[in-house]
Amino acid sequence: MRFNVFCKENSIDQCDKIIKTLVEQGNIFTNDNPEYIISIGGDGTMLRAVRKYYDVIDHVYFIGINTGELGFYTDFLPNEADQIIHSVTCSPNYNHCPLLEYEMVYKNGSVVRNFALNEITILNSFRTQILEVTINDNPFEVFRGTGLLVSTPSGSTAYNKSLGGAVVDISIEAFQMTEVASINNRVYQTLGSPILLGKESILKLSSPNFNQATLTTDYMFDHLDDVESIKVWLSDKKIKLLTKCNHTFWHRVKRAFLGK
Ligand code: NAD
């Protein structure tokens, strides 16, 4: 296989060893159109690797080697190079994880597009954040509280899960909106439960005032002061993630949250 690696900063020694082992087994380590991107680190490293290779995402496969702690996206351990080769050559098994896409419309009319592998959040720790929630151009609710999180199926086990959102099988083409500390009383009301939106849905979150609110996209963040609205939908783009033979998404959920 033709491969390149994306390494966590403090895993350079382990990366060198893994590259050496794979090259000794006849694989080609290259910057020039690699087929496989091996992320060596934890889940944060995979999030960063996907961002780096987004432009060629339709043409590459990702492999996660876990030198971190939880390793939800990383099915292999540093000493399992043999299993990687076996998984690639014998019976490749890929999880196809859909991404989210979003578009931020600024007050001056400019538009910025981006994507997320896990989730985006709109959070305001200082003020009650008002968010007008529109689904496919139909007003749905007016949220008041700390904020909202929108996650992919593979991101459903991350921040979304900590907020009580559902864990979603990655084969379901849907995305989820989860509330963060909504205000619910006889004056202000929200649905109060996470919702799953289908592939064709477009969620629009707008606000009269995003003052001091932040947008996070996986591990990155931005200020929303000059933003008017954000549209989110499930992207056609997916990452192809090599898994161990016969390992399903639910094996990974079990391993990460219930132990072996
Ligand atoms: P990080 O890499 O330390 O990740 C934080 C934790 O989230 C780690 O334990 C990691 O293994 C786990 N994680 C990441 N993606 C996961 C996934 N898809 N399924 C299960 N667990 C997953 O920190 P970072 O580099 O800042 O990563 C950003 C991610 O951290 C965000 O995408 C968000 O999902 C997560 N996060 C979680 C919380 C929370 O649960 N309260 C708060 C902030 C951020």
PDB file of C-alpha atoms and ligand atoms in Angstrom:
ATOM      1  CA  MET A   1       0.000   0.000   0.000  1.00  0.00           C
ATOM      2  CA  ARG A   2       1.016   3.615  -0.575  1.00  0.00           C
ATOM      3  CA  PHE A   3       0.684   5.439   2.718  1.00  0.00           C
ATOM      4  CA  ASN A   4       1.463   8.615   4.597  1.00  0.00           C
ATOM      5  CA  VAL A   5       1.165   9.288   8.311  1.00  0.00           C
ATOM      6  CA  PHE A   6      -0.288  12.050  10.456  1.00  0.00           C
ATOM      7  CA  CYS A   7       1.342  11.976  13.887  1.00  0.00           C
ATOM      8  CA  LYS A   8       0.477  13.463  17.240  1.00  0.00           C
ATOM      9  CA  GLU A   9       3.352  15.747  18.266  1.00  0.00           C
ATOM     10  CA  ASN A  10       4.555  13.590  21.158  1.00  0.00           C
ATOM     11  CA  SER A  11       4.283  10.333  19.204  1.00  0.00           C
ATOM     12  CA  ILE A  12       7.118  10.959  16.726  1.00  0.00           C
ATOM     13  CA  ASP A  13       9.246   8.036  17.946  1.00  0.00           C
ATOM     14  CA  GLN A  14       6.320   5.645  17.705  1.00  0.00           C
ATOM     15  CA  CYS A  15       5.524   7.037  14.243  1.00  0.00           C
ATOM     16  CA  ASP A  16       9.060   6.404  13.018  1.00  0.00           C
ATOM     17  CA  LYS A  17       8.865   2.807  14.261  1.00  0.00           C
ATOM     18  CA  ILE A  18       5.506   2.204  12.571  1.00  0.00           C
ATOM     19  CA  ILE A  19       6.721   3.717   9.272  1.00  0.00           C
ATOM     20  CA  LYS A  20       9.851   1.545   9.431  1.00  0.00           C
ATOM     21  CA  THR A  21       7.836  -1.627  10.098  1.00  0.00           C
ATOM     22  CA  LEU A  22       5.400  -0.922   7.267  1.00  0.00           C
ATOM     23  CA  VAL A  23       8.182  -0.070   4.793  1.00  0.00           C
ATOM     24  CA  GLU A  24      10.051  -3.260   5.754  1.00  0.00           C
ATOM     25  CA  GLN A  25       6.883  -5.146   4.848  1.00  0.00           C
ATOM     26  CA  GLY A  26       7.018  -3.729   1.320  1.00  0.00           C
ATOM     27  CA  ASN A  27       4.672  -0.742   1.671  1.00  0.00           C
ATOM     28  CA  ILE A  28       5.501   2.646   0.159  1.00  0.00           C
ATOM     29  CA  PHE A  29       5.746   5.681   2.400  1.00  0.00           C
ATOM     30  CA  THR A  30       4.953   8.670   0.179  1.00  0.00           C
ATOM     31  CA  ASN A  31       3.611  12.233   0.009  1.00  0.00           C
ATOM     32  CA  ASP A  32       2.639  11.658  -3.580  1.00  0.00           C
ATOM     33  CA  ASN A  33      -1.006  10.518  -3.812  1.00  0.00           C
ATOM     34  CA  PRO A  34      -1.025   8.137  -0.831  1.00  0.00           C
ATOM     35  CA  GLU A  35      -4.007   5.767  -0.722  1.00  0.00           C
ATOM     36  CA  TYR A  36      -3.889   5.375   3.046  1.00  0.00           C
ATOM     37  CA  ILE A  37      -3.470   8.035   5.715  1.00  0.00           C
ATOM     38  CA  ILE A  38      -2.421   6.533   9.010  1.00  0.00           C
ATOM     39  CA  SER A  39      -3.321   8.719  11.962  1.00  0.00           C
ATOM     40  CA  ILE A  40      -1.063   7.935  14.915  1.00  0.00           C
ATOM     41  CA  GLY A  41      -2.287   9.395  18.215  1.00  0.00           C
ATOM     42  CA  GLY A  42      -5.783   9.669  19.667  1.00  0.00           C
ATOM     43  CA  ASP A  43      -9.174  10.809  18.403  1.00  0.00           C
ATOM     44  CA  GLY A  44      -8.005  14.443  18.313  1.00  0.00           C
ATOM     45  CA  THR A  45      -5.227  13.378  15.942  1.00  0.00           C
ATOM     46  CA  MET A  46      -7.748  11.710  13.621  1.00  0.00           C
ATOM     47  CA  LEU A  47      -9.880  14.879  13.632  1.00  0.00           C
ATOM     48  CA  ARG A  48      -6.805  16.870  12.574  1.00  0.00           C
ATOM     49  CA  ALA A  49      -5.723  14.290   9.961  1.00  0.00           C
ATOM     50  CA  VAL A  50      -9.128  14.391   8.292  1.00  0.00           C
ATOM     51  CA  ARG A  51      -8.955  18.187   8.152  1.00  0.00           C
ATOM     52  CA  LYS A  52      -5.513  18.076   6.547  1.00  0.00           C
ATOM     53  CA  TYR A  53      -6.597  15.594   3.854  1.00  0.00           C
ATOM     54  CA  TYR A  54     -10.126  16.934   3.298  1.00  0.00           C
ATOM     55  CA  ASP A  55      -9.375  17.961  -0.302  1.00  0.00           C
ATOM     56  CA  VAL A  56      -8.580  14.361  -1.255  1.00  0.00           C
ATOM     57  CA  ILE A  57     -11.092  12.717   1.055  1.00  0.00           C
ATOM     58  CA  ASP A  58     -12.803  10.788  -1.772  1.00  0.00           C
ATOM     59  CA  HIS A  59      -9.515   9.184  -2.747  1.00  0.00           C
ATOM     60  CA  VAL A  60      -7.966   8.172   0.570  1.00  0.00           C
ATOM     61  CA  TYR A  61      -8.672   5.683   3.331  1.00  0.00           C
ATOM     62  CA  PHE A  62      -7.933   6.513   6.953  1.00  0.00           C
ATOM     63  CA  ILE A  63      -6.382   4.119   9.456  1.00  0.00           C
ATOM     64  CA  GLY A  64      -6.182   5.002  13.140  1.00  0.00           C
ATOM     65  CA  ILE A  65      -3.380   3.740  15.368  1.00  0.00           C
ATOM     66  CA  ASN A  66      -4.039   4.555  18.986  1.00  0.00           C
ATOM     67  CA  THR A  67      -1.230   5.924  21.108  1.00  0.00           C
ATOM     68  CA  GLY A  68      -3.754   7.984  23.070  1.00  0.00           C
ATOM     69  CA  GLU A  69      -6.326   6.962  25.615  1.00  0.00           C
ATOM     70  CA  LEU A  70      -9.847   6.252  24.371  1.00  0.00           C
ATOM     71  CA  GLY A  71      -9.254   5.832  20.646  1.00  0.00           C
ATOM     72  CA  PHE A  72     -12.759   5.788  19.240  1.00  0.00           C
ATOM     73  CA  TYR A  73     -11.596   6.370  15.660  1.00  0.00           C
ATOM     74  CA  THR A  74      -8.428   4.338  16.127  1.00  0.00           C
ATOM     75  CA  ASP A  75      -8.922   0.604  15.839  1.00  0.00           C
ATOM     76  CA  PHE A  76      -5.281  -0.503  15.889  1.00  0.00           C
ATOM     77  CA  LEU A  77      -2.472  -0.428  18.446  1.00  0.00           C
ATOM     78  CA  PRO A  78       1.156   0.543  17.617  1.00  0.00           C
ATOM     79  CA  ASN A  79       2.286  -3.106  17.668  1.00  0.00           C
ATOM     80  CA  GLU A  80      -0.476  -4.212  15.288  1.00  0.00           C
ATOM     81  CA  ALA A  81       1.124  -3.247  11.955  1.00  0.00           C
ATOM     82  CA  ASP A  82       0.681  -6.866  10.813  1.00  0.00           C
ATOM     83  CA  GLN A  83      -3.039  -6.660  11.425  1.00  0.00           C
ATOM     84  CA  ILE A  84      -3.220  -3.455   9.394  1.00  0.00           C
ATOM     85  CA  ILE A  85      -1.633  -5.147   6.395  1.00  0.00           C
ATOM     86  CA  HIS A  86      -3.917  -8.149   6.864  1.00  0.00           C
ATOM     87  CA  SER A  87      -6.982  -5.901   7.110  1.00  0.00           C
ATOM     88  CA  VAL A  88      -5.965  -3.976   3.976  1.00  0.00           C
ATOM     89  CA  THR A  89      -5.054  -6.952   1.827  1.00  0.00           C
ATOM     90  CA  CYS A  90      -7.391  -9.766   2.866  1.00  0.00           C
ATOM     91  CA  SER A  91     -10.858  -8.496   3.616  1.00  0.00           C
ATOM     92  CA  PRO A  92     -10.913  -4.732   3.896  1.00  0.00           C
ATOM     93  CA  ASN A  93     -13.618  -3.553   6.247  1.00  0.00           C
ATOM     94  CA  TYR A  94     -14.379   0.154   6.202  1.00  0.00           C
ATOM     95  CA  ASN A  95     -16.650   2.318   8.279  1.00  0.00           C
ATOM     96  CA  HIS A  96     -18.041   5.133   6.149  1.00  0.00           C
ATOM     97  CA  CYS A  97     -18.473   8.107   8.463  1.00  0.00           C
ATOM     98  CA  PRO A  98     -20.468  11.033   7.045  1.00  0.00           C
ATOM     99  CA  LEU A  99     -19.313  14.587   7.690  1.00  0.00           C
ATOM    100  CA  LEU A 100     -21.378  17.640   8.504  1.00  0.00           C
ATOM    101  CA  GLU A 101     -21.204  20.702   6.304  1.00  0.00           C
ATOM    102  CA  TYR A 102     -22.145  24.173   7.374  1.00  0.00           C
ATOM    103  CA  GLU A 103     -22.340  27.667   6.019  1.00  0.00           C
ATOM    104  CA  MET A 104     -21.958  30.785   8.162  1.00  0.00           C
ATOM    105  CA  VAL A 105     -23.586  33.913   6.799  1.00  0.00           C
ATOM    106  CA  TYR A 106     -21.984  37.088   8.132  1.00  0.00           C
ATOM    107  CA  LYS A 107     -23.827  40.384   8.694  1.00  0.00           C
ATOM    108  CA  ASN A 108     -21.830  41.905   5.816  1.00  0.00           C
ATOM    109  CA  GLY A 109     -23.184  39.222   3.481  1.00  0.00           C
ATOM    110  CA  SER A 110     -20.030  37.134   3.212  1.00  0.00           C
ATOM    111  CA  VAL A 111     -20.377  33.388   3.501  1.00  0.00           C
ATOM    112  CA  VAL A 112     -17.910  30.860   4.926  1.00  0.00           C
ATOM    113  CA  ARG A 113     -18.287  27.108   4.436  1.00  0.00           C
ATOM    114  CA  ASN A 114     -16.678  24.433   6.523  1.00  0.00           C
ATOM    115  CA  PHE A 115     -17.143  20.827   7.625  1.00  0.00           C
ATOM    116  CA  ALA A 116     -16.959  18.777  10.834  1.00  0.00           C
ATOM    117  CA  LEU A 117     -16.245  15.127  11.520  1.00  0.00           C
ATOM    118  CA  ASN A 118     -17.645  15.083  15.077  1.00  0.00           C
ATOM    119  CA  GLU A 119     -19.781  18.129  15.631  1.00  0.00           C
ATOM    120  CA  ILE A 120     -20.292  21.846  15.702  1.00  0.00           C
ATOM    121  CA  THR A 121     -21.471  23.703  18.777  1.00  0.00           C
ATOM    122  CA  ILE A 122     -22.814  27.183  19.283  1.00  0.00           C
ATOM    123  CA  LEU A 123     -22.248  28.064  22.905  1.00  0.00           C
ATOM    124  CA  ASN A 124     -22.543  31.181  25.002  1.00  0.00           C
ATOM    125  CA  SER A 125     -21.269  30.916  28.556  1.00  0.00           C
ATOM    126  CA  PHE A 126     -21.897  34.579  29.351  1.00  0.00           C
ATOM    127  CA  ARG A 127     -25.353  35.462  28.061  1.00  0.00           C
ATOM    128  CA  THR A 128     -28.594  33.608  27.412  1.00  0.00           C
ATOM    129  CA  GLN A 129     -28.177  32.605  23.808  1.00  0.00           C
ATOM    130  CA  ILE A 130     -31.276  32.941  21.651  1.00  0.00           C
ATOM    131  CA  LEU A 131     -31.291  30.665  18.613  1.00  0.00           C
ATOM    132  CA  GLU A 132     -34.120  30.584  16.115  1.00  0.00           C
ATOM    133  CA  VAL A 133     -34.222  27.022  14.854  1.00  0.00           C
ATOM    134  CA  THR A 134     -35.554  26.489  11.331  1.00  0.00           C
ATOM    135  CA  ILE A 135     -35.844  23.074   9.667  1.00  0.00           C
ATOM    136  CA  ASN A 136     -36.113  23.133   5.879  1.00  0.00           C
ATOM    137  CA  ASP A 137     -37.223  26.787   5.995  1.00  0.00           C
ATOM    138  CA  ASN A 138     -39.985  26.033   8.523  1.00  0.00           C
ATOM    139  CA  PRO A 139     -39.611  27.784  11.893  1.00  0.00           C
ATOM    140  CA  PHE A 140     -39.371  25.035  14.541  1.00  0.00           C
ATOM    141  CA  GLU A 141     -38.576  26.597  17.905  1.00  0.00           C
ATOM    142  CA  VAL A 142     -36.821  29.466  19.592  1.00  0.00           C
ATOM    143  CA  PHE A 143     -34.075  28.143  21.852  1.00  0.00           C
ATOM    144  CA  ARG A 144     -32.893  30.046  24.906  1.00  0.00           C
ATOM    145  CA  GLY A 145     -30.025  28.728  26.985  1.00  0.00           C
ATOM    146  CA  THR A 146     -26.322  27.940  26.721  1.00  0.00           C
ATOM    147  CA  GLY A 147     -26.393  26.586  23.192  1.00  0.00           C
ATOM    148  CA  LEU A 148     -26.905  23.803  20.701  1.00  0.00           C
ATOM    149  CA  LEU A 149     -24.713  21.007  19.404  1.00  0.00           C
ATOM    150  CA  VAL A 150     -25.092  19.395  15.994  1.00  0.00           C
ATOM    151  CA  SER A 151     -23.312  16.079  15.516  1.00  0.00           C
ATOM    152  CA  THR A 152     -22.577  13.436  12.911  1.00  0.00           C
ATOM    153  CA  PRO A 153     -23.277   9.742  13.588  1.00  0.00           C
ATOM    154  CA  SER A 154     -19.579   9.108  14.369  1.00  0.00           C
ATOM    155  CA  GLY A 155     -19.522  12.253  16.522  1.00  0.00           C
ATOM    156  CA  SER A 156     -22.610  11.085  18.408  1.00  0.00           C
ATOM    157  CA  THR A 157     -20.354   9.222  20.860  1.00  0.00           C
ATOM    158  CA  ALA A 158     -18.300  12.348  21.634  1.00  0.00           C
ATOM    159  CA  TYR A 159     -19.562  15.629  23.136  1.00  0.00           C
ATOM    160  CA  ASN A 160     -23.107  14.742  22.048  1.00  0.00           C
ATOM    161  CA  LYS A 161     -23.118  11.686  24.291  1.00  0.00           C
ATOM    162  CA  SER A 162     -21.971  13.732  27.291  1.00  0.00           C
ATOM    163  CA  LEU A 163     -25.052  15.896  26.766  1.00  0.00           C
ATOM    164  CA  GLY A 164     -27.419  12.915  26.773  1.00  0.00           C
ATOM    165  CA  GLY A 165     -27.718  12.684  22.985  1.00  0.00           C
ATOM    166  CA  ALA A 166     -28.343   9.317  21.351  1.00  0.00           C
ATOM    167  CA  VAL A 167     -25.539   7.141  20.003  1.00  0.00           C
ATOM    168  CA  VAL A 168     -26.294   6.807  16.287  1.00  0.00           C
ATOM    169  CA  ASP A 169     -25.198   3.902  14.079  1.00  0.00           C
ATOM    170  CA  ILE A 170     -22.911   5.351  11.413  1.00  0.00           C
ATOM    171  CA  SER A 171     -24.865   3.542   8.711  1.00  0.00           C
ATOM    172  CA  ILE A 172     -27.813   5.854   9.414  1.00  0.00           C
ATOM    173  CA  GLU A 173     -27.587   8.929   7.226  1.00  0.00           C
ATOM    174  CA  ALA A 174     -28.739  11.455   9.766  1.00  0.00           C
ATOM    175  CA  PHE A 175     -27.466  14.209  12.007  1.00  0.00           C
ATOM    176  CA  GLN A 176     -28.458  15.153  15.507  1.00  0.00           C
ATOM    177  CA  MET A 177     -29.228  18.405  17.305  1.00  0.00           C
ATOM    178  CA  THR A 178     -28.762  18.363  21.081  1.00  0.00           C
ATOM    179  CA  GLU A 179     -29.543  21.101  23.570  1.00  0.00           C
ATOM    180  CA  VAL A 180     -27.051  22.515  26.041  1.00  0.00           C
ATOM    181  CA  ALA A 181     -28.849  23.808  29.143  1.00  0.00           C
ATOM    182  CA  SER A 182     -32.083  25.055  27.601  1.00  0.00           C
ATOM    183  CA  ILE A 183     -34.327  27.342  29.611  1.00  0.00           C
ATOM    184  CA  ASN A 184     -37.747  25.737  29.853  1.00  0.00           C
ATOM    185  CA  ASN A 185     -40.545  27.368  31.824  1.00  0.00           C
ATOM    186  CA  ARG A 186     -44.046  28.642  31.125  1.00  0.00           C
ATOM    187  CA  VAL A 187     -42.645  31.529  29.095  1.00  0.00           C
ATOM    188  CA  TYR A 188     -39.847  29.876  27.103  1.00  0.00           C
ATOM    189  CA  GLN A 189     -40.128  26.408  25.628  1.00  0.00           C
ATOM    190  CA  THR A 190     -38.029  24.078  23.537  1.00  0.00           C
ATOM    191  CA  LEU A 191     -38.661  20.459  22.592  1.00  0.00           C
ATOM    192  CA  GLY A 192     -36.203  19.488  25.339  1.00  0.00           C
ATOM    193  CA  SER A 193     -34.931  16.312  23.679  1.00  0.00           C
ATOM    194  CA  PRO A 194     -32.272  15.607  21.066  1.00  0.00           C
ATOM    195  CA  ILE A 195     -33.633  15.373  17.531  1.00  0.00           C
ATOM    196  CA  LEU A 196     -32.379  13.349  14.549  1.00  0.00           C
ATOM    197  CA  LEU A 197     -32.628  14.976  11.149  1.00  0.00           C
ATOM    198  CA  GLY A 198     -32.540  13.105   7.851  1.00  0.00           C
ATOM    199  CA  LYS A 199     -30.120  13.389   4.994  1.00  0.00           C
ATOM    200  CA  GLU A 200     -32.167  15.924   3.038  1.00  0.00           C
ATOM    201  CA  SER A 201     -32.745  18.240   6.008  1.00  0.00           C
ATOM    202  CA  ILE A 202     -31.224  21.668   6.364  1.00  0.00           C
ATOM    203  CA  LEU A 203     -31.051  23.099   9.829  1.00  0.00           C
ATOM    204  CA  LYS A 204     -30.744  26.858  10.174  1.00  0.00           C
ATOM    205  CA  LEU A 205     -29.716  28.491  13.427  1.00  0.00           C
ATOM    206  CA  SER A 206     -30.012  32.247  13.503  1.00  0.00           C
ATOM    207  CA  SER A 207     -29.929  34.833  16.217  1.00  0.00           C
ATOM    208  CA  PRO A 208     -30.647  38.513  16.688  1.00  0.00           C
ATOM    209  CA  ASN A 209     -27.455  38.570  18.733  1.00  0.00           C
ATOM    210  CA  PHE A 210     -24.551  36.141  18.882  1.00  0.00           C
ATOM    211  CA  ASN A 211     -22.772  38.475  21.303  1.00  0.00           C
ATOM    212  CA  GLN A 212     -19.868  36.576  22.890  1.00  0.00           C
ATOM    213  CA  ALA A 213     -21.057  33.218  21.524  1.00  0.00           C
ATOM    214  CA  THR A 214     -18.494  30.834  20.085  1.00  0.00           C
ATOM    215  CA  LEU A 215     -18.678  28.239  17.375  1.00  0.00           C
ATOM    216  CA  THR A 216     -16.652  25.095  17.816  1.00  0.00           C
ATOM    217  CA  THR A 217     -15.927  22.767  14.928  1.00  0.00           C
ATOM    218  CA  ASP A 218     -14.436  19.544  16.284  1.00  0.00           C
ATOM    219  CA  TYR A 219     -11.309  20.867  18.076  1.00  0.00           C
ATOM    220  CA  MET A 220     -11.366  24.408  16.609  1.00  0.00           C
ATOM    221  CA  PHE A 221     -13.259  27.495  17.674  1.00  0.00           C
ATOM    222  CA  ASP A 222     -14.389  30.793  16.239  1.00  0.00           C
ATOM    223  CA  HIS A 223     -16.215  33.897  17.439  1.00  0.00           C
ATOM    224  CA  LEU A 224     -19.715  34.499  16.156  1.00  0.00           C
ATOM    225  CA  ASP A 225     -20.078  38.212  16.921  1.00  0.00           C
ATOM    226  CA  ASP A 226     -20.412  39.210  13.247  1.00  0.00           C
ATOM    227  CA  VAL A 227     -22.479  36.223  12.174  1.00  0.00           C
ATOM    228  CA  GLU A 228     -26.181  36.292  11.302  1.00  0.00           C
ATOM    229  CA  SER A 229     -27.023  32.631  10.765  1.00  0.00           C
ATOM    230  CA  ILE A 230     -25.567  29.162  10.321  1.00  0.00           C
ATOM    231  CA  LYS A 231     -26.980  26.474   8.039  1.00  0.00           C
ATOM    232  CA  VAL A 232     -26.020  22.855   8.723  1.00  0.00           C
ATOM    233  CA  TRP A 233     -26.645  19.669   6.756  1.00  0.00           C
ATOM    234  CA  LEU A 234     -25.235  16.168   6.314  1.00  0.00           C
ATOM    235  CA  SER A 235     -22.505  16.199   3.705  1.00  0.00           C
ATOM    236  CA  ASP A 236     -22.266  13.797   0.788  1.00  0.00           C
ATOM    237  CA  LYS A 237     -18.641  13.402   1.807  1.00  0.00           C
ATOM    238  CA  LYS A 238     -17.669  10.558   4.127  1.00  0.00           C
ATOM    239  CA  ILE A 239     -14.406   9.369   5.556  1.00  0.00           C
ATOM    240  CA  LYS A 240     -13.512   5.758   4.857  1.00  0.00           C
ATOM    241  CA  LEU A 241     -12.029   4.344   8.013  1.00  0.00           C
ATOM    242  CA  LEU A 242     -10.304   0.952   8.002  1.00  0.00           C
ATOM    243  CA  THR A 243     -11.412  -1.234  10.875  1.00  0.00           C
ATOM    244  CA  LYS A 244     -10.187  -4.583  12.101  1.00  0.00           C
ATOM    245  CA  CYS A 245     -11.736  -7.561  10.361  1.00  0.00           C
ATOM    246  CA  ASN A 246     -15.262  -8.214  11.596  1.00  0.00           C
ATOM    247  CA  HIS A 247     -15.231  -5.093  13.755  1.00  0.00           C
ATOM    248  CA  THR A 248     -18.454  -3.135  13.459  1.00  0.00           C
ATOM    249  CA  PHE A 249     -19.353   0.317  14.724  1.00  0.00           C
ATOM    250  CA  TRP A 250     -20.988  -1.365  17.720  1.00  0.00           C
ATOM    251  CA  HIS A 251     -17.781  -3.229  18.602  1.00  0.00           C
ATOM    252  CA  ARG A 252     -16.174   0.165  18.799  1.00  0.00           C
ATOM    253  CA  VAL A 253     -18.954   1.597  20.981  1.00  0.00           C
ATOM    254  CA  LYS A 254     -18.744  -1.433  23.267  1.00  0.00           C
ATOM    255  CA  ARG A 255     -14.946  -1.215  23.519  1.00  0.00           C
ATOM    256  CA  ALA A 256     -14.994   2.535  24.213  1.00  0.00           C
ATOM    257  CA  PHE A 257     -17.819   2.692  26.717  1.00  0.00           C
ATOM    258  CA  LEU A 258     -18.422  -0.733  28.186  1.00  0.00           C
ATOM    259  CA  GLY A 259     -14.858  -2.116  28.270  1.00  0.00           C
ATOM    260  CA  LYS A 260     -13.757  -5.235  26.395  1.00  0.00           C
TER     261      LYS A 260
HETATM  262  P1  NAD B   1      -9.418  15.242  22.726  1.00  0.00           P
HETATM  263  O1  NAD B   1      -8.774  14.653  21.546  1.00  0.00           O
HETATM  264  O2  NAD B   1      -8.792  15.128  24.057  1.00  0.00           O
HETATM  265  O3  NAD B   1     -10.906  14.659  22.812  1.00  0.00           O
HETATM  266  C1  NAD B   1     -11.663  14.758  23.969  1.00  0.00           C
HETATM  267  C2  NAD B   1     -12.240  13.379  24.294  1.00  0.00           C
HETATM  268  O4  NAD B   1     -13.249  13.078  23.328  1.00  0.00           O
HETATM  269  C3  NAD B   1     -11.218  12.234  24.233  1.00  0.00           C
HETATM  270  O5  NAD B   1     -11.484  11.346  25.297  1.00  0.00           O
HETATM  271  C4  NAD B   1     -11.516  11.592  22.902  1.00  0.00           C
HETATM  272  O6  NAD B   1     -11.138  10.228  22.855  1.00  0.00           O
HETATM  273  C5  NAD B   1     -13.005  11.755  22.827  1.00  0.00           C
HETATM  274  N1  NAD B   1     -13.567  11.697  21.477  1.00  0.00           N
HETATM  275  C6  NAD B   1     -13.277  12.486  20.410  1.00  0.00           C
HETATM  276  N2  NAD B   1     -14.016  12.117  19.358  1.00  0.00           N
HETATM  277  C7  NAD B   1     -14.764  11.074  19.772  1.00  0.00           C
HETATM  278  C8  NAD B   1     -15.763  10.279  19.151  1.00  0.00           C
HETATM  279  N3  NAD B   1     -16.132  10.501  17.911  1.00  0.00           N
HETATM  280  N4  NAD B   1     -16.381   9.320  19.883  1.00  0.00           N
HETATM  281  C9  NAD B   1     -16.025   9.095  21.175  1.00  0.00           C
HETATM  282  N5  NAD B   1     -15.111   9.818  21.818  1.00  0.00           N
HETATM  283  C10 NAD B   1     -14.498  10.803  21.123  1.00  0.00           C
HETATM  284  O7  NAD B   1      -9.694  16.773  22.557  1.00  0.00           O
HETATM  285  P2  NAD B   1      -9.802  17.670  21.270  1.00  0.00           P
HETATM  286  O8  NAD B   1      -8.653  17.493  20.393  1.00  0.00           O
HETATM  287  O9  NAD B   1     -10.152  19.019  21.775  1.00  0.00           O
HETATM  288  O10 NAD B   1     -11.055  16.955  20.565  1.00  0.00           O
HETATM  289  C11 NAD B   1     -12.189  17.663  20.302  1.00  0.00           C
HETATM  290  C12 NAD B   1     -13.364  16.796  20.647  1.00  0.00           C
HETATM  291  O11 NAD B   1     -13.519  16.730  22.047  1.00  0.00           O
HETATM  292  C13 NAD B   1     -14.627  17.420  20.132  1.00  0.00           C
HETATM  293  O12 NAD B   1     -14.913  17.014  18.812  1.00  0.00           O
HETATM  294  C14 NAD B   1     -15.664  16.984  21.144  1.00  0.00           C
HETATM  295  O13 NAD B   1     -16.461  15.906  20.679  1.00  0.00           O
HETATM  296  C15 NAD B   1     -14.873  16.537  22.355  1.00  0.00           C
HETATM  297  N6  NAD B   1     -15.308  17.333  23.491  1.00  0.00           N
HETATM  298  C16 NAD B   1     -16.085  16.719  24.426  1.00  0.00           C
HETATM  299  C17 NAD B   1     -16.600  17.453  25.479  1.00  0.00           C
HETATM  300  C18 NAD B   1     -17.474  16.756  26.479  1.00  0.00           C
HETATM  301  O14 NAD B   1     -17.737  15.554  26.292  1.00  0.00           O
HETATM  302  N7  NAD B   1     -17.938  17.455  27.505  1.00  0.00           N
HETATM  303  C19 NAD B   1     -16.319  18.812  25.596  1.00  0.00           C
HETATM  304  C20 NAD B   1     -15.518  19.410  24.630  1.00  0.00           C
HETATM  305  C21 NAD B   1     -15.034  18.659  23.553  1.00  0.00           C
END
